[in-house]
Amino acid sequence: LLPKVLWMVDAHDTPAQLGAEFDKNAENVPAWNWIFWAPALLGALARPQALRFRKVLLRLAADYPQALYCPLRRFLIEKQGQSRNADGEGGD
């Protein structure tokens, strides 16, 4: 159910009603349920709905920092590589 909800908020949030419902109800989902979806939530930070997913990530980081460490590290390394490539530095 969570992947479908994440997809709907990301793809179909034009009137922002769905996102508002997500914000209201995401707090009712136990933080441990979001652990598996941490990479997807981190990837969503580059999209317009980032603020909605940021709240969930902050709660996850507060409750389970160890579970977020590896996905966050991988996300930051990928972003660093993308910015290097965009700046024309190249390399690995």
JSON list of C-alpha atoms in Angstrom, two decimals:
[
{"chain": "A", "resi": 1, "resn": "LEU", "atom": "CA", "xyz": [0.00, 0.00, 0.00]},
{"chain": "A", "resi": 2, "resn": "LEU", "atom": "CA", "xyz": [2.80, 2.46, 0.81]},
{"chain": "A", "resi": 3, "resn": "PRO", "atom": "CA", "xyz": [4.40, 2.33, -2.66]},
{"chain": "A", "resi": 4, "resn": "LYS", "atom": "CA", "xyz": [1.03, 3.08, -4.26]},
{"chain": "A", "resi": 5, "resn": "VAL", "atom": "CA", "xyz": [0.49, 6.02, -1.90]},
{"chain": "A", "resi": 6, "resn": "LEU", "atom": "CA", "xyz": [3.97, 7.39, -2.62]},
{"chain": "A", "resi": 7, "resn": "TRP", "atom": "CA", "xyz": [3.39, 7.06, -6.35]},
{"chain": "A", "resi": 8, "resn": "MET", "atom": "CA", "xyz": [0.00, 8.77, -6.18]},
{"chain": "A", "resi": 9, "resn": "VAL", "atom": "CA", "xyz": [1.32, 11.70, -4.16]},
{"chain": "A", "resi": 10, "resn": "ASP", "atom": "CA", "xyz": [4.27, 12.07, -6.51]},
{"chain": "A", "resi": 11, "resn": "ALA", "atom": "CA", "xyz": [2.40, 11.68, -9.79]},
{"chain": "A", "resi": 12, "resn": "HIS", "atom": "CA", "xyz": [-1.11, 12.99, -9.12]},
{"chain": "A", "resi": 13, "resn": "ASP", "atom": "CA", "xyz": [-0.79, 15.86, -6.68]},
{"chain": "A", "resi": 14, "resn": "THR", "atom": "CA", "xyz": [-1.82, 18.67, -9.02]},
{"chain": "A", "resi": 15, "resn": "PRO", "atom": "CA", "xyz": [-4.67, 20.05, -6.91]},
{"chain": "A", "resi": 16, "resn": "ALA", "atom": "CA", "xyz": [-2.57, 19.32, -3.79]},
{"chain": "A", "resi": 17, "resn": "GLN", "atom": "CA", "xyz": [-5.55, 17.66, -2.08]},
{"chain": "A", "resi": 18, "resn": "LEU", "atom": "CA", "xyz": [-3.90, 14.26, -2.11]},
{"chain": "A", "resi": 19, "resn": "GLY", "atom": "CA", "xyz": [-0.72, 15.72, -0.66]},
{"chain": "A", "resi": 20, "resn": "ALA", "atom": "CA", "xyz": [-2.63, 17.42, 2.12]},
{"chain": "A", "resi": 21, "resn": "GLU", "atom": "CA", "xyz": [-4.25, 14.10, 3.04]},
{"chain": "A", "resi": 22, "resn": "PHE", "atom": "CA", "xyz": [-0.83, 12.44, 2.92]},
{"chain": "A", "resi": 23, "resn": "ASP", "atom": "CA", "xyz": [0.57, 15.05, 5.32]},
{"chain": "A", "resi": 24, "resn": "LYS", "atom": "CA", "xyz": [-2.33, 14.56, 7.70]},
{"chain": "A", "resi": 25, "resn": "ASN", "atom": "CA", "xyz": [-2.24, 10.75, 7.69]},
{"chain": "A", "resi": 26, "resn": "ALA", "atom": "CA", "xyz": [1.47, 10.00, 7.31]},
{"chain": "A", "resi": 27, "resn": "GLU", "atom": "CA", "xyz": [1.95, 10.77, 10.99]},
{"chain": "A", "resi": 28, "resn": "ASN", "atom": "CA", "xyz": [-0.38, 7.88, 11.84]},
{"chain": "A", "resi": 29, "resn": "VAL", "atom": "CA", "xyz": [1.87, 5.36, 10.09]},
{"chain": "A", "resi": 30, "resn": "PRO", "atom": "CA", "xyz": [4.54, 3.99, 12.45]},
{"chain": "A", "resi": 31, "resn": "ALA", "atom": "CA", "xyz": [8.02, 5.18, 11.51]},
{"chain": "A", "resi": 32, "resn": "TRP", "atom": "CA", "xyz": [9.36, 1.65, 11.12]},
{"chain": "A", "resi": 33, "resn": "ASN", "atom": "CA", "xyz": [6.98, 1.11, 8.18]},
{"chain": "A", "resi": 34, "resn": "TRP", "atom": "CA", "xyz": [8.89, 3.75, 6.20]},
{"chain": "A", "resi": 35, "resn": "ILE", "atom": "CA", "xyz": [12.34, 2.15, 6.65]},
{"chain": "A", "resi": 36, "resn": "PHE", "atom": "CA", "xyz": [12.05, -0.03, 3.55]},
{"chain": "A", "resi": 37, "resn": "TRP", "atom": "CA", "xyz": [10.97, 2.99, 1.49]},
{"chain": "A", "resi": 38, "resn": "ALA", "atom": "CA", "xyz": [13.81, 5.28, 2.61]},
{"chain": "A", "resi": 39, "resn": "PRO", "atom": "CA", "xyz": [15.61, 5.18, -0.79]},
{"chain": "A", "resi": 40, "resn": "ALA", "atom": "CA", "xyz": [12.39, 6.11, -2.59]},
{"chain": "A", "resi": 41, "resn": "LEU", "atom": "CA", "xyz": [11.73, 8.92, -0.13]},
{"chain": "A", "resi": 42, "resn": "LEU", "atom": "CA", "xyz": [15.26, 10.24, -0.55]},
{"chain": "A", "resi": 43, "resn": "GLY", "atom": "CA", "xyz": [14.92, 10.15, -4.32]},
{"chain": "A", "resi": 44, "resn": "ALA", "atom": "CA", "xyz": [11.71, 12.15, -4.02]},
{"chain": "A", "resi": 45, "resn": "LEU", "atom": "CA", "xyz": [13.64, 15.02, -2.45]},
{"chain": "A", "resi": 46, "resn": "ALA", "atom": "CA", "xyz": [14.58, 16.17, -5.96]},
{"chain": "A", "resi": 47, "resn": "ARG", "atom": "CA", "xyz": [10.93, 16.49, -6.98]},
{"chain": "A", "resi": 48, "resn": "PRO", "atom": "CA", "xyz": [8.28, 19.14, -6.23]},
{"chain": "A", "resi": 49, "resn": "GLN", "atom": "CA", "xyz": [6.68, 17.08, -3.46]},
{"chain": "A", "resi": 50, "resn": "ALA", "atom": "CA", "xyz": [9.92, 17.06, -1.48]},
{"chain": "A", "resi": 51, "resn": "LEU", "atom": "CA", "xyz": [8.46, 18.86, 1.54]},
{"chain": "A", "resi": 52, "resn": "ARG", "atom": "CA", "xyz": [5.84, 16.18, 2.02]},
{"chain": "A", "resi": 53, "resn": "PHE", "atom": "CA", "xyz": [8.39, 13.37, 2.03]},
{"chain": "A", "resi": 54, "resn": "ARG", "atom": "CA", "xyz": [10.92, 15.40, 4.02]},
{"chain": "A", "resi": 55, "resn": "LYS", "atom": "CA", "xyz": [8.66, 15.30, 7.09]},
{"chain": "A", "resi": 56, "resn": "VAL", "atom": "CA", "xyz": [8.53, 11.52, 6.94]},
{"chain": "A", "resi": 57, "resn": "LEU", "atom": "CA", "xyz": [12.31, 11.31, 6.51]},
{"chain": "A", "resi": 58, "resn": "LEU", "atom": "CA", "xyz": [12.93, 13.60, 9.47]},
{"chain": "A", "resi": 59, "resn": "ARG", "atom": "CA", "xyz": [10.73, 11.42, 11.66]},
{"chain": "A", "resi": 60, "resn": "LEU", "atom": "CA", "xyz": [12.46, 8.31, 10.39]},
{"chain": "A", "resi": 61, "resn": "ALA", "atom": "CA", "xyz": [15.88, 9.86, 11.09]},
{"chain": "A", "resi": 62, "resn": "ALA", "atom": "CA", "xyz": [14.83, 10.76, 14.61]},
{"chain": "A", "resi": 63, "resn": "ASP", "atom": "CA", "xyz": [13.44, 7.32, 15.41]},
{"chain": "A", "resi": 64, "resn": "TYR", "atom": "CA", "xyz": [15.78, 5.05, 13.41]},
{"chain": "A", "resi": 65, "resn": "PRO", "atom": "CA", "xyz": [18.97, 6.93, 12.44]},
{"chain": "A", "resi": 66, "resn": "GLN", "atom": "CA", "xyz": [20.91, 3.72, 11.78]},
{"chain": "A", "resi": 67, "resn": "ALA", "atom": "CA", "xyz": [18.33, 2.56, 9.23]},
{"chain": "A", "resi": 68, "resn": "LEU", "atom": "CA", "xyz": [18.69, 5.79, 7.29]},
{"chain": "A", "resi": 69, "resn": "TYR", "atom": "CA", "xyz": [22.49, 5.94, 7.31]},
{"chain": "A", "resi": 70, "resn": "CYS", "atom": "CA", "xyz": [23.30, 3.69, 4.32]},
{"chain": "A", "resi": 71, "resn": "PRO", "atom": "CA", "xyz": [20.50, 4.92, 2.01]},
{"chain": "A", "resi": 72, "resn": "LEU", "atom": "CA", "xyz": [21.33, 8.54, 2.86]},
{"chain": "A", "resi": 73, "resn": "ARG", "atom": "CA", "xyz": [25.05, 8.00, 2.28]},
{"chain": "A", "resi": 74, "resn": "ARG", "atom": "CA", "xyz": [24.39, 6.38, -1.10]},
{"chain": "A", "resi": 75, "resn": "PHE", "atom": "CA", "xyz": [21.99, 9.19, -2.03]},
{"chain": "A", "resi": 76, "resn": "LEU", "atom": "CA", "xyz": [24.55, 11.88, -1.15]},
{"chain": "A", "resi": 77, "resn": "ILE", "atom": "CA", "xyz": [27.35, 10.11, -3.04]},
{"chain": "A", "resi": 78, "resn": "GLU", "atom": "CA", "xyz": [25.13, 9.84, -6.13]},
{"chain": "A", "resi": 79, "resn": "LYS", "atom": "CA", "xyz": [24.18, 13.53, -5.89]},
{"chain": "A", "resi": 80, "resn": "GLN", "atom": "CA", "xyz": [27.83, 14.48, -5.48]},
{"chain": "A", "resi": 81, "resn": "GLY", "atom": "CA", "xyz": [28.72, 12.51, -8.63]},
{"chain": "A", "resi": 82, "resn": "GLN", "atom": "CA", "xyz": [25.87, 14.11, -10.55]},
{"chain": "A", "resi": 83, "resn": "SER", "atom": "CA", "xyz": [26.97, 17.60, -9.55]},
{"chain": "A", "resi": 84, "resn": "ARG", "atom": "CA", "xyz": [30.56, 16.83, -10.57]},
{"chain": "A", "resi": 85, "resn": "ASN", "atom": "CA", "xyz": [29.37, 15.60, -13.95]},
{"chain": "A", "resi": 86, "resn": "ALA", "atom": "CA", "xyz": [27.18, 18.67, -14.36]},
{"chain": "A", "resi": 87, "resn": "ASP", "atom": "CA", "xyz": [30.14, 20.93, -13.52]},
{"chain": "A", "resi": 88, "resn": "GLY", "atom": "CA", "xyz": [32.22, 19.17, -16.15]},
{"chain": "A", "resi": 89, "resn": "GLU", "atom": "CA", "xyz": [34.76, 17.65, -13.77]},
{"chain": "A", "resi": 90, "resn": "GLY", "atom": "CA", "xyz": [33.95, 14.10, -14.86]},
{"chain": "A", "resi": 91, "resn": "GLY", "atom": "CA", "xyz": [35.65, 11.25, -13.07]},
{"chain": "A", "resi": 92, "resn": "ASP", "atom": "CA", "xyz": [34.16, 8.69, -10.75]}
]
